[in-house]
mmCIF file with all atom_site columns, C-alpha atoms in Angstrom:
data_model
loop_
_atom_site.group_PDB
_atom_site.id
_atom_site.type_symbol
_atom_site.label_atom_id
_atom_site.label_alt_id
_atom_site.label_comp_id
_atom_site.label_asym_id
_atom_site.label_entity_id
_atom_site.label_seq_id
_atom_site.pdbx_PDB_ins_code
_atom_site.Cartn_x
_atom_site.Cartn_y
_atom_site.Cartn_z
_atom_site.occupancy
_atom_site.B_iso_or_equiv
_atom_site.pdbx_formal_charge
_atom_site.auth_seq_id
_atom_site.auth_comp_id
_atom_site.auth_asym_id
_atom_site.auth_atom_id
_atom_site.pdbx_PDB_model_num
ATOM 1  C CA . MET A 1 1  ? 98.086  65.326 -204.081 1.00 0.00 ? 1  MET A CA 1
ATOM 2  C CA . GLN A 1 2  ? 96.120  67.775 -206.220 1.00 0.00 ? 2  GLN A CA 1
ATOM 3  C CA . PHE A 1 3  ? 93.438  68.100 -203.535 1.00 0.00 ? 3  PHE A CA 1
ATOM 4  C CA . ALA A 1 4  ? 96.070  68.978 -200.926 1.00 0.00 ? 4  ALA A CA 1
ATOM 5  C CA . LEU A 1 5  ? 97.689  71.540 -203.213 1.00 0.00 ? 5  LEU A CA 1
ATOM 6  C CA . ASP A 1 6  ? 94.327  73.100 -204.050 1.00 0.00 ? 6  ASP A CA 1
ATOM 7  C CA . THR A 1 7  ? 93.514  73.321 -200.339 1.00 0.00 ? 7  THR A CA 1
ATOM 8  C CA . LEU A 1 8  ? 96.855  74.954 -199.535 1.00 0.00 ? 8  LEU A CA 1
ATOM 9  C CA . ALA A 1 9  ? 96.375  77.418 -202.397 1.00 0.00 ? 9  ALA A CA 1
ATOM 10 C CA . GLY A 1 10 ? 92.966  78.307 -200.997 1.00 0.00 ? 10 GLY A CA 1
ATOM 11 C CA . ILE A 1 11 ? 94.530  79.076 -197.616 1.00 0.00 ? 11 ILE A CA 1
ATOM 12 C CA . PHE A 1 12 ? 97.875  80.642 -198.568 1.00 0.00 ? 12 PHE A CA 1
ATOM 13 C CA . GLY A 1 13 ? 97.228  81.906 -202.098 1.00 0.00 ? 13 GLY A CA 1
ATOM 14 C CA . THR A 1 14 ? 98.146  80.499 -205.485 1.00 0.00 ? 14 THR A CA 1
ATOM 15 C CA . SER A 1 15 ? 101.840 81.365 -205.130 1.00 0.00 ? 15 SER A CA 1
ATOM 16 C CA . ILE A 1 16 ? 102.155 78.341 -202.811 1.00 0.00 ? 16 ILE A CA 1
ATOM 17 C CA . ARG A 1 17 ? 101.940 76.133 -205.900 1.00 0.00 ? 17 ARG A CA 1
ATOM 18 C CA . ARG A 1 18 ? 105.402 77.320 -207.003 1.00 0.00 ? 18 ARG A CA 1
ATOM 19 C CA . ALA A 1 19 ? 106.852 76.604 -203.546 1.00 0.00 ? 19 ALA A CA 1
ATOM 20 C CA . VAL A 1 20 ? 105.723 72.965 -203.455 1.00 0.00 ? 20 VAL A CA 1
ATOM 21 C CA . ARG A 1 21 ? 108.318 70.972 -205.366 1.00 0.00 ? 21 ARG A CA 1
ATOM 22 C CA . ALA A 1 22 ? 107.190 67.416 -204.607 1.00 0.00 ? 22 ALA A CA 1
ATOM 23 C CA . GLY A 1 23 ? 104.683 65.487 -202.575 1.00 0.00 ? 23 GLY A CA 1
ATOM 24 C CA . VAL A 1 24 ? 104.124 61.964 -201.378 1.00 0.00 ? 24 VAL A CA 1
ATOM 25 C CA . CYS A 1 25 ? 100.847 60.245 -200.646 1.00 0.00 ? 25 CYS A CA 1
ATOM 26 C CA . THR A 1 26 ? 100.696 57.145 -198.487 1.00 0.00 ? 26 THR A CA 1
ATOM 27 C CA . GLY A 1 27 ? 98.269  54.252 -198.538 1.00 0.00 ? 27 GLY A CA 1
ATOM 28 C CA . TRP A 1 28 ? 97.571  54.763 -194.826 1.00 0.00 ? 28 TRP A CA 1
ATOM 29 C CA . ASN A 1 29 ? 93.822  54.862 -195.397 1.00 0.00 ? 29 ASN A CA 1
ATOM 30 C CA . GLN A 1 30 ? 93.980  51.491 -197.173 1.00 0.00 ? 30 GLN A CA 1
ATOM 31 C CA . ASP A 1 31 ? 96.287  49.658 -194.761 1.00 0.00 ? 31 ASP A CA 1
ATOM 32 C CA . ASP A 1 32 ? 94.558  46.518 -193.442 1.00 0.00 ? 32 ASP A CA 1
ATOM 33 C CA . LEU A 1 33 ? 95.928  47.187 -189.946 1.00 0.00 ? 33 LEU A CA 1
ATOM 34 C CA . THR A 1 34 ? 94.820  50.817 -189.605 1.00 0.00 ? 34 THR A CA 1
ATOM 35 C CA . TYR A 1 35 ? 92.246  51.711 -192.251 1.00 0.00 ? 35 TYR A CA 1
ATOM 36 C CA . GLY A 1 36 ? 93.394  55.306 -191.819 1.00 0.00 ? 36 GLY A CA 1
ATOM 37 C CA . THR A 1 37 ? 92.371  55.545 -188.180 1.00 0.00 ? 37 THR A CA 1
ATOM 38 C CA . TYR A 1 38 ? 94.044  57.368 -185.344 1.00 0.00 ? 38 TYR A CA 1
ATOM 39 C CA . SER A 1 39 ? 93.367  57.608 -181.648 1.00 0.00 ? 39 SER A CA 1
ATOM 40 C CA . ALA A 1 40 ? 90.877  60.040 -180.141 1.00 0.00 ? 40 ALA A CA 1
ATOM 41 C CA . PRO A 1 41 ? 90.064  60.003 -176.412 1.00 0.00 ? 41 PRO A CA 1
ATOM 42 C CA . LEU A 1 42 ? 86.702  60.908 -174.981 1.00 0.00 ? 42 LEU A CA 1
ATOM 43 C CA . PRO A 1 43 ? 86.436  64.509 -173.740 1.00 0.00 ? 43 PRO A CA 1
ATOM 44 C CA . GLY A 1 44 ? 88.315  64.907 -170.465 1.00 0.00 ? 44 GLY A CA 1
ATOM 45 C CA . GLN A 1 45 ? 90.117  61.572 -170.850 1.00 0.00 ? 45 GLN A CA 1
ATOM 46 C CA . ALA A 1 46 ? 93.301  62.656 -172.668 1.00 0.00 ? 46 ALA A CA 1
ATOM 47 C CA . ASP A 1 47 ? 95.467  61.838 -169.649 1.00 0.00 ? 47 ASP A CA 1
ATOM 48 C CA . ALA A 1 48 ? 94.514  58.175 -170.083 1.00 0.00 ? 48 ALA A CA 1
ATOM 49 C CA . ARG A 1 49 ? 96.717  58.078 -173.197 1.00 0.00 ? 49 ARG A CA 1
ATOM 50 C CA . GLY A 1 50 ? 99.699  57.100 -171.068 1.00 0.00 ? 50 GLY A CA 1
ATOM 51 C CA . VAL A 1 51 ? 98.067  53.881 -169.882 1.00 0.00 ? 51 VAL A CA 1
ATOM 52 C CA . PRO A 1 52 ? 98.754  51.841 -173.056 1.00 0.00 ? 52 PRO A CA 1
ATOM 53 C CA . GLY A 1 53 ? 102.354 53.019 -172.901 1.00 0.00 ? 53 GLY A CA 1
ATOM 54 C CA . ARG A 1 54 ? 103.019 51.305 -169.591 1.00 0.00 ? 54 ARG A CA 1
ATOM 55 C CA . PRO A 1 55 ? 105.033 48.105 -169.926 1.00 0.00 ? 55 PRO A CA 1
ATOM 56 C CA . ILE A 1 56 ? 103.426 44.806 -168.960 1.00 0.00 ? 56 ILE A CA 1
ATOM 57 C CA . ASN A 1 57 ? 105.599 42.780 -166.572 1.00 0.00 ? 57 ASN A CA 1
ATOM 58 C CA . ASP A 1 58 ? 108.618 44.727 -167.862 1.00 0.00 ? 58 ASP A CA 1
ATOM 59 C CA . ARG A 1 59 ? 108.551 42.418 -170.888 1.00 0.00 ? 59 ARG A CA 1
ATOM 60 C CA . LEU A 1 60 ? 105.964 43.840 -173.275 1.00 0.00 ? 60 LEU A CA 1
ATOM 61 C CA . PHE A 1 61 ? 106.358 47.462 -174.360 1.00 0.00 ? 61 PHE A CA 1
ATOM 62 C CA . PHE A 1 62 ? 104.136 49.637 -176.542 1.00 0.00 ? 62 PHE A CA 1
ATOM 63 C CA . ALA A 1 63 ? 104.726 52.802 -178.532 1.00 0.00 ? 63 ALA A CA 1
ATOM 64 C CA . GLY A 1 64 ? 102.777 54.870 -181.023 1.00 0.00 ? 64 GLY A CA 1
ATOM 65 C CA . GLU A 1 65 ? 100.933 58.082 -181.722 1.00 0.00 ? 65 GLU A CA 1
ATOM 66 C CA . ALA A 1 66 ? 98.161  57.162 -179.291 1.00 0.00 ? 66 ALA A CA 1
ATOM 67 C CA . ILE A 1 67 ? 100.395 57.238 -176.215 1.00 0.00 ? 67 ILE A CA 1
ATOM 68 C CA . PRO A 1 68 ? 101.929 60.700 -175.705 1.00 0.00 ? 68 PRO A CA 1
ATOM 69 C CA . VAL A 1 69 ? 99.556  63.253 -174.192 1.00 0.00 ? 69 VAL A CA 1
ATOM 70 C CA . ALA A 1 70 ? 101.515 66.259 -175.465 1.00 0.00 ? 70 ALA A CA 1
ATOM 71 C CA . TRP A 1 71 ? 101.911 65.048 -179.083 1.00 0.00 ? 71 TRP A CA 1
ATOM 72 C CA . ALA A 1 72 ? 98.929  62.759 -179.514 1.00 0.00 ? 72 ALA A CA 1
ATOM 73 C CA . GLY A 1 73 ? 98.157  61.847 -183.087 1.00 0.00 ? 73 GLY A CA 1
ATOM 74 C CA . ASP A 1 74 ? 101.422 63.264 -184.418 1.00 0.00 ? 74 ASP A CA 1
ATOM 75 C CA . VAL A 1 75 ? 104.348 61.460 -185.970 1.00 0.00 ? 75 VAL A CA 1
ATOM 76 C CA . HIS A 1 76 ? 106.798 63.111 -183.591 1.00 0.00 ? 76 HIS A CA 1
ATOM 77 C CA . GLY A 1 77 ? 104.738 61.770 -180.686 1.00 0.00 ? 77 GLY A CA 1
ATOM 78 C CA . ALA A 1 78 ? 104.923 58.274 -182.142 1.00 0.00 ? 78 ALA A CA 1
ATOM 79 C CA . TYR A 1 79 ? 108.669 58.686 -182.629 1.00 0.00 ? 79 TYR A CA 1
ATOM 80 C CA . GLN A 1 80 ? 109.201 59.968 -179.080 1.00 0.00 ? 80 GLN A CA 1
ATOM 81 C CA . SER A 1 81 ? 107.082 57.203 -177.583 1.00 0.00 ? 81 SER A CA 1
ATOM 82 C CA . GLY A 1 82 ? 109.220 54.691 -179.501 1.00 0.00 ? 82 GLY A CA 1
ATOM 83 C CA . LEU A 1 83 ? 112.362 56.221 -178.032 1.00 0.00 ? 83 LEU A CA 1
ATOM 84 C CA . ASP A 1 84 ? 110.771 56.178 -174.566 1.00 0.00 ? 84 ASP A CA 1
ATOM 85 C CA . ALA A 1 85 ? 109.808 52.507 -174.930 1.00 0.00 ? 85 ALA A CA 1
ATOM 86 C CA . ALA A 1 86 ? 113.348 51.651 -176.054 1.00 0.00 ? 86 ALA A CA 1
ATOM 87 C CA . GLU A 1 87 ? 114.824 53.497 -173.066 1.00 0.00 ? 87 GLU A CA 1
ATOM 88 C CA . ALA A 1 88 ? 112.418 51.664 -170.750 1.00 0.00 ? 88 ALA A CA 1
ATOM 89 C CA . MET A 1 89 ? 113.451 48.319 -172.273 1.00 0.00 ? 89 MET A CA 1
ATOM 90 C CA . LEU A 1 90 ? 117.048 49.212 -171.543 1.00 0.00 ? 90 LEU A CA 1
ATOM 91 C CA . GLY A 1 91 ? 116.133 50.077 -167.959 1.00 0.00 ? 91 GLY A CA 1
ATOM 92 C CA . ARG A 1 92 ? 116.693 53.799 -168.327 1.00 0.00 ? 92 ARG A CA 1
ATOM 93 C CA . SER A 1 93 ? 114.361 56.675 -167.526 1.00 0.00 ? 93 SER A CA 1
ATOM 94 C CA . PRO A 1 94 ? 112.725 57.841 -170.784 1.00 0.00 ? 94 PRO A CA 1
ATOM 95 C CA . ARG A 1 95 ? 113.779 61.326 -171.927 1.00 0.00 ? 95 ARG A CA 1
ATOM 96 C CA . GLY A 1 96 ? 110.230 62.260 -172.886 1.00 0.00 ? 96 GLY A CA 1
ATOM 97 C CA . ALA A 1 97 ? 108.765 61.205 -169.531 1.00 0.00 ? 97 ALA A CA 1
ATOM 98 C CA . VAL A 1 98 ? 107.270 63.923 -167.399 1.00 0.00 ? 98 VAL A CA 1
#
């Protein structure tokens, strides 16, 4: 947490320290299933992100930060892809689909 606050202070000035009231650190980088990784496509291959999001035999559905092209690597992309997968499971057109 201190490293993050020091970095923010270096960017925005020391007054940012008074604005930050609390912080939370996760163990994401120590999780046995992720080891702190996230998806990164090869240059020019970002459109392939949608492929893992396609259902298999309309029975197996996937969601996560790796799937949305527009919000790749972001929590809101993971959230939206989860909503899209749920809509697809229910047989509806996903709201986030383009």
